[in-house]
Short mmCIF file of C-alpha atoms in Angstrom, two decimals:
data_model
loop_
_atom_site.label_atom_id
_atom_site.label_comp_id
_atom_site.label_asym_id
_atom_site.label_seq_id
_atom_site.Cartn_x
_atom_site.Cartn_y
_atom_site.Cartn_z
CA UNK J 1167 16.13 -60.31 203.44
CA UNK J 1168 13.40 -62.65 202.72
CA UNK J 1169 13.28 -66.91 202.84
CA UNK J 1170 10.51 -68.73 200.97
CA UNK J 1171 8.39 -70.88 202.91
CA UNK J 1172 6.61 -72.58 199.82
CA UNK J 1173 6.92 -72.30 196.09
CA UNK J 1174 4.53 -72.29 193.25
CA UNK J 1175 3.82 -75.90 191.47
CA UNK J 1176 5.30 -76.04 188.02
CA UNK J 1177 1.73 -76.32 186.67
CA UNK J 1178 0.77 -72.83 187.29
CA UNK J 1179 3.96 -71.64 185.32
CA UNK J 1180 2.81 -73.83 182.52
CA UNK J 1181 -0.43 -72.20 182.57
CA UNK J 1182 0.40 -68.73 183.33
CA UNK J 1183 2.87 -69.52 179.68
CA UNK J 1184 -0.18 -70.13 177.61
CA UNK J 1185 -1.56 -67.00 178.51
CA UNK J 1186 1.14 -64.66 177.58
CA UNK J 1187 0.40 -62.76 174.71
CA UNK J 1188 3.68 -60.89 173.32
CA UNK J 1189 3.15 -56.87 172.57
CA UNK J 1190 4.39 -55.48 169.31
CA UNK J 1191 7.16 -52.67 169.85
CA UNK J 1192 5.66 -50.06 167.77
CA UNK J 1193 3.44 -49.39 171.11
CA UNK J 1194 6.49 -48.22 173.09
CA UNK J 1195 7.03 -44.88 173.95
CA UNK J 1196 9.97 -42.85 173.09
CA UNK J 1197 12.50 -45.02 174.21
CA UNK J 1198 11.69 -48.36 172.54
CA UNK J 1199 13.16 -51.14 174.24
CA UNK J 1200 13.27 -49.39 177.80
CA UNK J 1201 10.55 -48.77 180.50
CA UNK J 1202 11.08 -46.16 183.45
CA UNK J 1203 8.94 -45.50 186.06
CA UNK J 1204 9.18 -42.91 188.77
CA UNK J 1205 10.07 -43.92 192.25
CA UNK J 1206 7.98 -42.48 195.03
CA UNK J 1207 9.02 -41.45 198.53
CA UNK J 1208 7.21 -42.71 201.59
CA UNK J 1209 8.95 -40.67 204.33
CA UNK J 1210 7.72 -42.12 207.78
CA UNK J 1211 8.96 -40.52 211.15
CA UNK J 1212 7.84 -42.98 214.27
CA UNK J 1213 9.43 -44.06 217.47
CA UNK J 1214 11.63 -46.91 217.87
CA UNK J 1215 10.95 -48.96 221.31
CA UNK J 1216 14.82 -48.84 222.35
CA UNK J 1217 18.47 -48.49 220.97
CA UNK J 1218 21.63 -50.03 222.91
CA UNK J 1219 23.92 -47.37 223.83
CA UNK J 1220 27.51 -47.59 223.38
CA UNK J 1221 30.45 -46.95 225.57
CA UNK J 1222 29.97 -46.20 229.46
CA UNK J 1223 27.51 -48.72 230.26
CA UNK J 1224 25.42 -51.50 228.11
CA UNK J 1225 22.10 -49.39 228.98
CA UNK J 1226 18.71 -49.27 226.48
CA UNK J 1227 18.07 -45.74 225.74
CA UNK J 1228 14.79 -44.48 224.31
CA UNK J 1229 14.82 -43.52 220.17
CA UNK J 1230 12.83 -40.79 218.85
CA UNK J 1231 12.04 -39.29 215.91
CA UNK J 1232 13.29 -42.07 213.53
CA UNK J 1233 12.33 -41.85 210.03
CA UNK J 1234 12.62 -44.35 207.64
CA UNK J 1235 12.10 -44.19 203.64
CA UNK J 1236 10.41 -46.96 201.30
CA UNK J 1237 10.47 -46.18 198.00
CA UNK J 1238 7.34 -46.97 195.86
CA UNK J 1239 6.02 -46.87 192.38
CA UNK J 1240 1.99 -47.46 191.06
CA UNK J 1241 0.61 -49.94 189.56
CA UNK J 1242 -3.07 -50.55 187.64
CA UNK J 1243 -3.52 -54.23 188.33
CA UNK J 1244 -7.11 -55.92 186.57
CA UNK J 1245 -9.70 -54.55 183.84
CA UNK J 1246 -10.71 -52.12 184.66
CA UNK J 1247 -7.42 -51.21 186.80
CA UNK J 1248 -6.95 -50.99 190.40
CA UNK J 1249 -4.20 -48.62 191.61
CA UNK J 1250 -1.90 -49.63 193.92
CA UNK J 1251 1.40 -48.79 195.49
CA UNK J 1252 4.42 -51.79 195.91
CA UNK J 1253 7.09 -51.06 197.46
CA UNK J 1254 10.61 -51.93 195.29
CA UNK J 1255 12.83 -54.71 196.86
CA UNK J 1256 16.04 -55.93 195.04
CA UNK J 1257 16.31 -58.10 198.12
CA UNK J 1258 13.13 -60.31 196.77
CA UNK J 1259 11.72 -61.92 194.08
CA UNK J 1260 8.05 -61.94 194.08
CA UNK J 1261 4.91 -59.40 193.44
CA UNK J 1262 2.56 -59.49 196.15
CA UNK J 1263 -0.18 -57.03 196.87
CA UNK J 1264 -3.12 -56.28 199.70
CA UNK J 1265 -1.17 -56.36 203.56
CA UNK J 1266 -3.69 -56.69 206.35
CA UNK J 1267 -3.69 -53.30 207.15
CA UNK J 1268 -5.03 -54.06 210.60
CA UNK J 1269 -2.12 -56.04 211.32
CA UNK J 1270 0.55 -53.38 210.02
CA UNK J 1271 1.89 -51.98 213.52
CA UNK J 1272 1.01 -48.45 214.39
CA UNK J 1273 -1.90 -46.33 213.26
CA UNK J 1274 0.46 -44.82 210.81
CA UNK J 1275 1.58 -47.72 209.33
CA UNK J 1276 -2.06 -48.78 209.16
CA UNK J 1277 -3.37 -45.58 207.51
CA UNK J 1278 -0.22 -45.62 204.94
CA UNK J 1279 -1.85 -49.46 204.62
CA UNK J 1280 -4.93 -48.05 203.60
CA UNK J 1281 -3.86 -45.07 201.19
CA UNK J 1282 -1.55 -47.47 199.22
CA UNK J 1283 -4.36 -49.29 197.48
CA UNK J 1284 -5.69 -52.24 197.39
CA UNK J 1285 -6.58 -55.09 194.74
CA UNK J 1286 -9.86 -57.53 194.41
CA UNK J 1287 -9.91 -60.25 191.97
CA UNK J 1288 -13.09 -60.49 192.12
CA UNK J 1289 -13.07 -56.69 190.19
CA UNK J 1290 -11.38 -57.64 187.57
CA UNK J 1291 -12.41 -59.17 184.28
CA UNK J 1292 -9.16 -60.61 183.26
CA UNK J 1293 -8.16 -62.25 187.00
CA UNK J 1294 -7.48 -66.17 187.59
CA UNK J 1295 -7.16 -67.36 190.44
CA UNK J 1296 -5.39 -70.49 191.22
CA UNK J 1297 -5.28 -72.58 193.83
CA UNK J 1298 -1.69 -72.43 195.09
CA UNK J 1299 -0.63 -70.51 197.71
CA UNK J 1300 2.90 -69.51 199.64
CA UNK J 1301 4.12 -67.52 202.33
CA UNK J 1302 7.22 -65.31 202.54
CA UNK J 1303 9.08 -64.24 205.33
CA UNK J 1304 11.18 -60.85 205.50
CA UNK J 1305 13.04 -59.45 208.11
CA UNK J 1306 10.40 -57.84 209.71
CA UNK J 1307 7.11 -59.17 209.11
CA UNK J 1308 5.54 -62.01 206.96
CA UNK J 1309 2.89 -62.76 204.51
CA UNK J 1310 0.52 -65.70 203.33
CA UNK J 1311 -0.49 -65.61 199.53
CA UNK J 1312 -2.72 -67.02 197.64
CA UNK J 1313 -1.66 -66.96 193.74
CA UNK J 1314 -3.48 -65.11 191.34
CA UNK J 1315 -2.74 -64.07 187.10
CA UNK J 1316 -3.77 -60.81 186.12
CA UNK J 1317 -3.21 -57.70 183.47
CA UNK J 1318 -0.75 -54.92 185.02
CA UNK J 1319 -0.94 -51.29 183.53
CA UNK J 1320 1.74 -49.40 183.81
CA UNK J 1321 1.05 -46.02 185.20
CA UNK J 1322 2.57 -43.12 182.69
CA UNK J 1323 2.74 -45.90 179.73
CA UNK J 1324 0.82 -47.58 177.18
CA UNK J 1325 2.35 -50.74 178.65
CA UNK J 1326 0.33 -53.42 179.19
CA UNK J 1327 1.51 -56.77 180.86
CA UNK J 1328 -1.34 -59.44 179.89
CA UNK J 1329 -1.77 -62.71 182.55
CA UNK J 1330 0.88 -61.89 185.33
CA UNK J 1331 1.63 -64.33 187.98
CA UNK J 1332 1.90 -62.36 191.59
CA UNK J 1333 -0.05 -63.58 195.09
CA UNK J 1334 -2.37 -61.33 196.80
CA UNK J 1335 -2.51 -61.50 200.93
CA UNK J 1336 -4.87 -63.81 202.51
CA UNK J 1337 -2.89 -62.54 205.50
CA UNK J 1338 0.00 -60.47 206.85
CA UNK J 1339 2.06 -59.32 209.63
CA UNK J 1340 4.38 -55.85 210.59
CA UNK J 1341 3.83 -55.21 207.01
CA UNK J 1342 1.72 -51.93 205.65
CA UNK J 1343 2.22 -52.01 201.80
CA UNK J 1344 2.86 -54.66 198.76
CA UNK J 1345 6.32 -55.39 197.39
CA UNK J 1346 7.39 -55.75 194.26
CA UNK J 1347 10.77 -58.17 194.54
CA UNK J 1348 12.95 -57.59 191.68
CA UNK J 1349 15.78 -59.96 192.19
CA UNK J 1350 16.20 -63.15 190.37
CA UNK J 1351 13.21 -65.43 189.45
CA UNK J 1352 12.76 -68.09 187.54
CA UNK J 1353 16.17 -67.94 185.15
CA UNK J 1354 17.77 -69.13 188.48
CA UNK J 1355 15.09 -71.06 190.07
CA UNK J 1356 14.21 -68.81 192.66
CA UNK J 1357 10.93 -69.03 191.70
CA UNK J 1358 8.23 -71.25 190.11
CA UNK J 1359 6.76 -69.15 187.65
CA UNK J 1360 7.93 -66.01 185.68
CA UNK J 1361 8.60 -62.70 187.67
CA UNK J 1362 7.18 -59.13 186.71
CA UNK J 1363 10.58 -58.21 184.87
CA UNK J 1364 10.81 -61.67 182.92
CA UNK J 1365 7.36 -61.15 181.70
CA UNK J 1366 8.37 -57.71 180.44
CA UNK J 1367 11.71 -59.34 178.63
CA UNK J 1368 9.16 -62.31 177.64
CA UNK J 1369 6.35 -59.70 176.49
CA UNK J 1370 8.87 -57.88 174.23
CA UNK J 1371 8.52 -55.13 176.60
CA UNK J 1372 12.18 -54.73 177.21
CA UNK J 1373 15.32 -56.38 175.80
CA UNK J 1374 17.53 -57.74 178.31
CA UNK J 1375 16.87 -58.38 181.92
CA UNK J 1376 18.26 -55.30 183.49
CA UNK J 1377 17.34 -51.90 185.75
CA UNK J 1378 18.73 -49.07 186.30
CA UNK J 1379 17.90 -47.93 189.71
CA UNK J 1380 18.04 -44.19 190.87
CA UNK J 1381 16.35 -43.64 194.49
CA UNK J 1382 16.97 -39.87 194.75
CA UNK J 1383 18.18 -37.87 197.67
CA UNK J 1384 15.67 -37.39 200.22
CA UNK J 1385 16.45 -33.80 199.12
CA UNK J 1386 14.53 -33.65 195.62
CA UNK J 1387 10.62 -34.06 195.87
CA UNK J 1388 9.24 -37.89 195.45
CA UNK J 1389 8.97 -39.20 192.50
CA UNK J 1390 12.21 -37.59 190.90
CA UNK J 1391 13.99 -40.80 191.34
CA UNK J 1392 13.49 -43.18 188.55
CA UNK J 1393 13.80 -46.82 187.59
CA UNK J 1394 14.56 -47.81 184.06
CA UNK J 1395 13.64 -51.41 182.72
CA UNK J 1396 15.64 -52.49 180.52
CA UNK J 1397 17.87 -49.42 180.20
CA UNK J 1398 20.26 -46.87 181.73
CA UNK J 1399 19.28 -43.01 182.23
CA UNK J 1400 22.87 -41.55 181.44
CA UNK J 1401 21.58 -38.02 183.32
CA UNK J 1402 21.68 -39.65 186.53
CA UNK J 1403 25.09 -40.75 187.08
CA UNK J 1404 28.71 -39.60 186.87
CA UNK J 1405 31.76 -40.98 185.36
CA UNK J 1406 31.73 -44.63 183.94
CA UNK J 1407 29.36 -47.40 185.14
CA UNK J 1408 31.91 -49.48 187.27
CA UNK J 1409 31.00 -53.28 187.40
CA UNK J 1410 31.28 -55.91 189.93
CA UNK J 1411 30.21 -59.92 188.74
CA UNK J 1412 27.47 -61.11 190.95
CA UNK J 1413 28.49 -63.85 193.18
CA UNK J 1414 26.25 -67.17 193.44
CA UNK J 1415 24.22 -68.03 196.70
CA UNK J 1416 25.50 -67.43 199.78
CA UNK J 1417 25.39 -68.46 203.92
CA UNK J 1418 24.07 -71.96 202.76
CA UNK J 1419 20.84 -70.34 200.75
CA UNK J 1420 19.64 -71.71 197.70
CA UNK J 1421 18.51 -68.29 196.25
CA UNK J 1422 20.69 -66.17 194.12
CA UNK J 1423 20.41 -62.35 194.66
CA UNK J 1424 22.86 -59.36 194.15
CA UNK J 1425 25.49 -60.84 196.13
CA UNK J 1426 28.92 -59.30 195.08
CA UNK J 1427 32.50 -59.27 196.49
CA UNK J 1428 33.48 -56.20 199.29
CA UNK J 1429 37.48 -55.83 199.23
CA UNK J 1430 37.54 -53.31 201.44
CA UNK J 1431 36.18 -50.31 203.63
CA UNK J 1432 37.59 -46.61 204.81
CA UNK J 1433 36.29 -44.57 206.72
CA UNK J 1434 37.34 -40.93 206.97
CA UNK J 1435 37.26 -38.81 210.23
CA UNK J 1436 36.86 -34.95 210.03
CA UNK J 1437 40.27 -33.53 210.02
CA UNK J 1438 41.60 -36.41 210.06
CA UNK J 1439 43.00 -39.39 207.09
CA UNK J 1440 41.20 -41.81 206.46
CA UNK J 1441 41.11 -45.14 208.14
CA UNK J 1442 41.14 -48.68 205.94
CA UNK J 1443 39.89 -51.66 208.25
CA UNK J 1444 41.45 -54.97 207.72
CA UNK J 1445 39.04 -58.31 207.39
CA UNK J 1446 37.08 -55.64 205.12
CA UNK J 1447 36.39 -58.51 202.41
CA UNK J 1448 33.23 -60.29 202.53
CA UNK J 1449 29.98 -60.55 200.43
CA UNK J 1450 27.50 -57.63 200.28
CA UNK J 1451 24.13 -57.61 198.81
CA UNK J 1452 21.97 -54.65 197.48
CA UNK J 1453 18.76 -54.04 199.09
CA UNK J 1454 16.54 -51.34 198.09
CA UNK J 1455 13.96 -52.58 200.62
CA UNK J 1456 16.88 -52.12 203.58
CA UNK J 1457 16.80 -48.31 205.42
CA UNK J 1458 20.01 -49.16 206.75
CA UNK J 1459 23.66 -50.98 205.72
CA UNK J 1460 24.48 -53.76 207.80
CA UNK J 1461 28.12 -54.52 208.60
CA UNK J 1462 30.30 -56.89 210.56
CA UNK J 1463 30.73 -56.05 213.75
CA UNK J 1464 34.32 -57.33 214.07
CA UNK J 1465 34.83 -55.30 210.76
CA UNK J 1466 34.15 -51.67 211.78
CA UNK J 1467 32.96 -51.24 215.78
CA UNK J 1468 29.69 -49.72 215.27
CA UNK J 1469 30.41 -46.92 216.88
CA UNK J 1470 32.80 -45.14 214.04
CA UNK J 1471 29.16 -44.63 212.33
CA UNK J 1472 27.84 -42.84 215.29
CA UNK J 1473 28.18 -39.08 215.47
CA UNK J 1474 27.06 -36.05 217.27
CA UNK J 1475 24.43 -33.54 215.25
CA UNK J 1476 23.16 -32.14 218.14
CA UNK J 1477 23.72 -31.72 221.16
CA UNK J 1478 21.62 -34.24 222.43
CA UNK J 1479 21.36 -36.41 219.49
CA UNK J 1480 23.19 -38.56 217.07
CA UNK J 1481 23.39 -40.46 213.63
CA UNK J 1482 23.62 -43.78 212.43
CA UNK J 1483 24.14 -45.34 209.31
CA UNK J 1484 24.57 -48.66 209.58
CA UNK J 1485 24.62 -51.54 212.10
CA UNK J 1486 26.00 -54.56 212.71
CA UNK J 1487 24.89 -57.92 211.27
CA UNK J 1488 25.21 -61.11 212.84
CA UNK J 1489 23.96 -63.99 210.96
CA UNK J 1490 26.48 -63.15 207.53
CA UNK J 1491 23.61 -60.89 205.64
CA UNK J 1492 25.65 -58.37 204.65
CA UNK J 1493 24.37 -55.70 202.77
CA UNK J 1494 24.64 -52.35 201.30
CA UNK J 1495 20.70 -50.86 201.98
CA UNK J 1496 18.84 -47.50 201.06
CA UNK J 1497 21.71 -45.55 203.16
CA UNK J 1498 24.10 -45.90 200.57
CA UNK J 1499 22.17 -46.73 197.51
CA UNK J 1500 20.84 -43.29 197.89
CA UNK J 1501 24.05 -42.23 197.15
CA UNK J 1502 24.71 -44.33 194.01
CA UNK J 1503 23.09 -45.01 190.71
CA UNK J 1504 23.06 -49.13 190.09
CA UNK J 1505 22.15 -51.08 187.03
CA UNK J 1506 20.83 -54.42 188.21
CA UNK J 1507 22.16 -57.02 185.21
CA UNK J 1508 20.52 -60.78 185.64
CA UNK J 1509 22.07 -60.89 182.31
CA UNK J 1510 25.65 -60.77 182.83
CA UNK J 1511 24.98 -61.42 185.91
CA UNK J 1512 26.82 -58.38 187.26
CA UNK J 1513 26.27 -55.14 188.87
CA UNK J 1514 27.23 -51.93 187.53
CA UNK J 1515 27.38 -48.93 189.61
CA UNK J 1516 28.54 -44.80 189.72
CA UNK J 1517 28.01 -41.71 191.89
CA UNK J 1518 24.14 -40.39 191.33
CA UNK J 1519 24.13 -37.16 190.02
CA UNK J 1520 20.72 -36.19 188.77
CA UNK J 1521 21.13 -33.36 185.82
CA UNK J 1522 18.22 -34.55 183.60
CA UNK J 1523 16.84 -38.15 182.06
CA UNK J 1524 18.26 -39.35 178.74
CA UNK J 1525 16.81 -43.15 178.50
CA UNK J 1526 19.18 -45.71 176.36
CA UNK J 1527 18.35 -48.41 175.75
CA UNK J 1528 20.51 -51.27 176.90
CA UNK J 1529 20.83 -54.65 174.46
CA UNK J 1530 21.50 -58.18 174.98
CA UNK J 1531 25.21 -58.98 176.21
CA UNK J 1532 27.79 -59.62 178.63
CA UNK J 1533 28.51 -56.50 180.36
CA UNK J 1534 26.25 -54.67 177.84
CA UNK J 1535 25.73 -52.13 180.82
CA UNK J 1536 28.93 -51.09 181.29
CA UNK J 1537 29.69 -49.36 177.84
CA UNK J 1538 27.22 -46.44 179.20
CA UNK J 1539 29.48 -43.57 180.81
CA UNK J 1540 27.04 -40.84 182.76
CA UNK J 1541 26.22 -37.40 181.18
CA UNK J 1542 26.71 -35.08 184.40
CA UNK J 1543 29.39 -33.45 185.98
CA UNK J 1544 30.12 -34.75 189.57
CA UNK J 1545 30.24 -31.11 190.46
CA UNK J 1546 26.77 -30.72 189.61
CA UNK J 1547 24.19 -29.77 191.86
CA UNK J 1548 21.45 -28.64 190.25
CA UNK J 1549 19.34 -31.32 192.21
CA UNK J 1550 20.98 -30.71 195.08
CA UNK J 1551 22.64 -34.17 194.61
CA UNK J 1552 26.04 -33.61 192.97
CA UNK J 1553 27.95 -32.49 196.14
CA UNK J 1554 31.48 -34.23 196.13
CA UNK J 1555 29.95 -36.44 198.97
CA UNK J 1556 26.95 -37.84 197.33
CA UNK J 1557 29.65 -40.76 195.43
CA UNK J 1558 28.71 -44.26 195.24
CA UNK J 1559 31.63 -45.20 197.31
CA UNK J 1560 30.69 -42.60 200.21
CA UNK J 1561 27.23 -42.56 202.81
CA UNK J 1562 27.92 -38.73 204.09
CA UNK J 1563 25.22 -37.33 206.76
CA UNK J 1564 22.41 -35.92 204.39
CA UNK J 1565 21.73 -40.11 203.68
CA UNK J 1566 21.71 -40.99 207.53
CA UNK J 1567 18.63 -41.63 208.98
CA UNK J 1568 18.45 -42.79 212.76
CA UNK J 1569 18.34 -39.90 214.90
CA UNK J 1570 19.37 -41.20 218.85
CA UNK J 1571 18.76 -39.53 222.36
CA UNK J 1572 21.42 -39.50 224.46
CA UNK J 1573 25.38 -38.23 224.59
CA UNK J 1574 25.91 -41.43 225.94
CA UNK J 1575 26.02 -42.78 222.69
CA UNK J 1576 28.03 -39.73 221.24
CA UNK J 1577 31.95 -40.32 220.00
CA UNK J 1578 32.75 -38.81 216.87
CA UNK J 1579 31.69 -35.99 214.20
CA UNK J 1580 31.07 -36.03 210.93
CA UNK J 1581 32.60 -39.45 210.21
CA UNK J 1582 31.60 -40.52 206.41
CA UNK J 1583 32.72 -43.69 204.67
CA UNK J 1584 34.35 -43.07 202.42
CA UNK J 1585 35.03 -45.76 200.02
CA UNK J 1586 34.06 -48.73 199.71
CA UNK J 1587 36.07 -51.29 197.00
CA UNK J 1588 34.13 -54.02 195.00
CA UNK J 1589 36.34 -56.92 193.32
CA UNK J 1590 36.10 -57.00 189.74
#
């Protein structure tokens, strides 16, 4: 979740546009039309101060050994090119680089600060720097930009972006590595200027404004997940790509993002039937940049996501959300293989099932996603990914994350969602 304190004037668009100089396809790779990346694990185990128990008594119990994932791919940003690692966030729209890794938190977040990279204008040949500047606020931490345009290499490719608009951090807070934001930009006014993926569409880099997003299981060693720009990977998914239109803003926002339509949610006991709640239909958005799903409390008490592991510790897999920012986060996209269309706009989505990469390309057109059906069997596990739990409609305990002290807060086993319904 992130709201924009200040935009970008319209005159550093304009001359960020002049600057743009269109590649000629016969430089792509083997997929022309499509670029993939491969998506990095940061795996972090740290303490969280407190978690509220549930049950017995309202009483703040201590948290330990809580790991979180961001996932993260590399960029060369300048001539000559300066490596750094962004973090990917569906939830945002903007590029920014360089967090004050002073002001990160801990002294692992700080060190994971410092091994991500950093960027200097002043090292690179092809930087301008303009005068704007902005700030963004997430839902942990903030950041003050200043804007800068720059070359981007991309790592693995003979890509290369020429004059990109992104801000680089004059100052930051609770944050310990650059994002890139890869929700809607300036085709819905969410920004002032052209985003990293419109400059790819506008560079002749891709085709149509769409990703295909596979995080991997925490399972599989980083950097087997994989995003494709531009195209689908049919080897990571099961069954037929299943869409759901994207809604427009929502809780009095301006911004659009991957808001789409929840009809309903089950949740399945062990040895037991499953359970559909009622007042199950609200908007959810996808967050790659969320460790956790968030929920309405009155929707599903937050304690049918709580179960015993141990005994003395517990799971949790979502929590509850109070302002209306509903969303779907790293929990369950884990579990799911999603094709982000700005196009359509729509979301397409099926079980992840990793049994190979076979890039396609997708072209220009309503729904144009959808026509791709996956290439693996949803009984495969060659990844380790294929179990019948690992579905896009179902968050089973290998994608938990939040490990708890305390019985107290103990109820139920093994509880899994186990579907959750989009409207179509």
């Amino acid at each position: 979740m992130v709201a924009r304190y200040a935009s970008i004037a319209a005159a550093l668009a304009a001359g960020a546009t002049a600057l743009l100089v269109p590649r000629d396809e016969s430089s792509f790779g083997s997929t022309p039309g499509v670029l993939s990346l491969p998506v990095y694990q940061d795996i972090r185990l740290h303490p969280l101060e407190k978690l509220r128990r549930r049950a017995v008594s309202d009483t703040d119990v201590p948290v330990i050994n809580v790991t979180s994932t961001t996932y993260l791919i590399e960029l060369d940003i300048g001539t000559p090119g300066q490596d750094t690692k962004v973090a990917l966030d569906t939830g945002s729209s903007e590029l920014w680089v360089n967090p004050n890794c002073q002001k990160a938190g801990s002294t692992q977040q700080a060190q994971s600060c410092r091994a991500n990279g950093q960027y200097d204008p002043d090292n690179s040949r092809t930087s301008v720097v303009y005068q704007n500047t902005g700030r963004i606020k997430y839902g942990k931490g903030e950041v003050a930009l200043q804007y800068v345009a720059d070359n981007i290499t991309l790592p693995g490719s003979d890509i290369d972006l020429s004059q990109v608009i992104f801000g680089y951090a004059t100052d930051s807070v609770d944050l310990n590595r650059g994002i890139l934001g890869l929700s809607f930009g300036e085709n819905k006014n969410n920004t002032g200027y052209p985003t990293v993926v419109e400059e790819m569409k506008a560079q002749n880099v891709i085709e149509s404004l769409t990703m295909g997003i596979a995080l991997g299981t925490k399972d599989e060693p980083t950097g087997s997940g994989l995003i494709s720009f531009g195209g689908v990977d049919t080897k990571k998914f099961s069954g037929n790509l299943h869409s759901a239109p994207i809604l427009g803003p929502q809780n009095g926002e301006s911004l659009w993002r991957y808001w789409v339509q929840l009809d309903s949610i089950a949740l399945s006991k062990s040895g037991s039937s499953k359970t559909t709640y009622s007042n199950s239909q609200f908007p959810v958005f996808f967050d790659t940049g969320a460790t956790l799903s968030y929920f309405p409390s009155a929707v599903v008490p937050i304690s049918e996501f709580i179960w015993e592991v141990s005994d003395n510790a517990c799971v949790l897999g979502a929590d509850k959300a109070s302002d209306g920012s509903y969303l779907l986060g790293d929990s369950f996209l884990r579990s799911a293989y999603v094709v982000f269309d700005q196009e359509t706009p729509a979301l397409h989505f099926a079980p992840y099932v990793n049994c190979g990469t076979n890039l396609q390309k997708i072209p220009l057109g309503a729904n144009a996603a959808a026509k791709f059906s996956g290439e693996c069997s949803a009984s495969n596990s060659s990844s380790g990914s294929g179990n019948s739990k690992n579905t896009a409609g179902r968050a089973s305990v290998s994608s938990l994350w939040l490990l708890a002290g305390g019985r107290a807060c103990l109820s139920f086993k093994h509880n899994v969602i186990q579907r959750l319904a989009f409207h179509a």
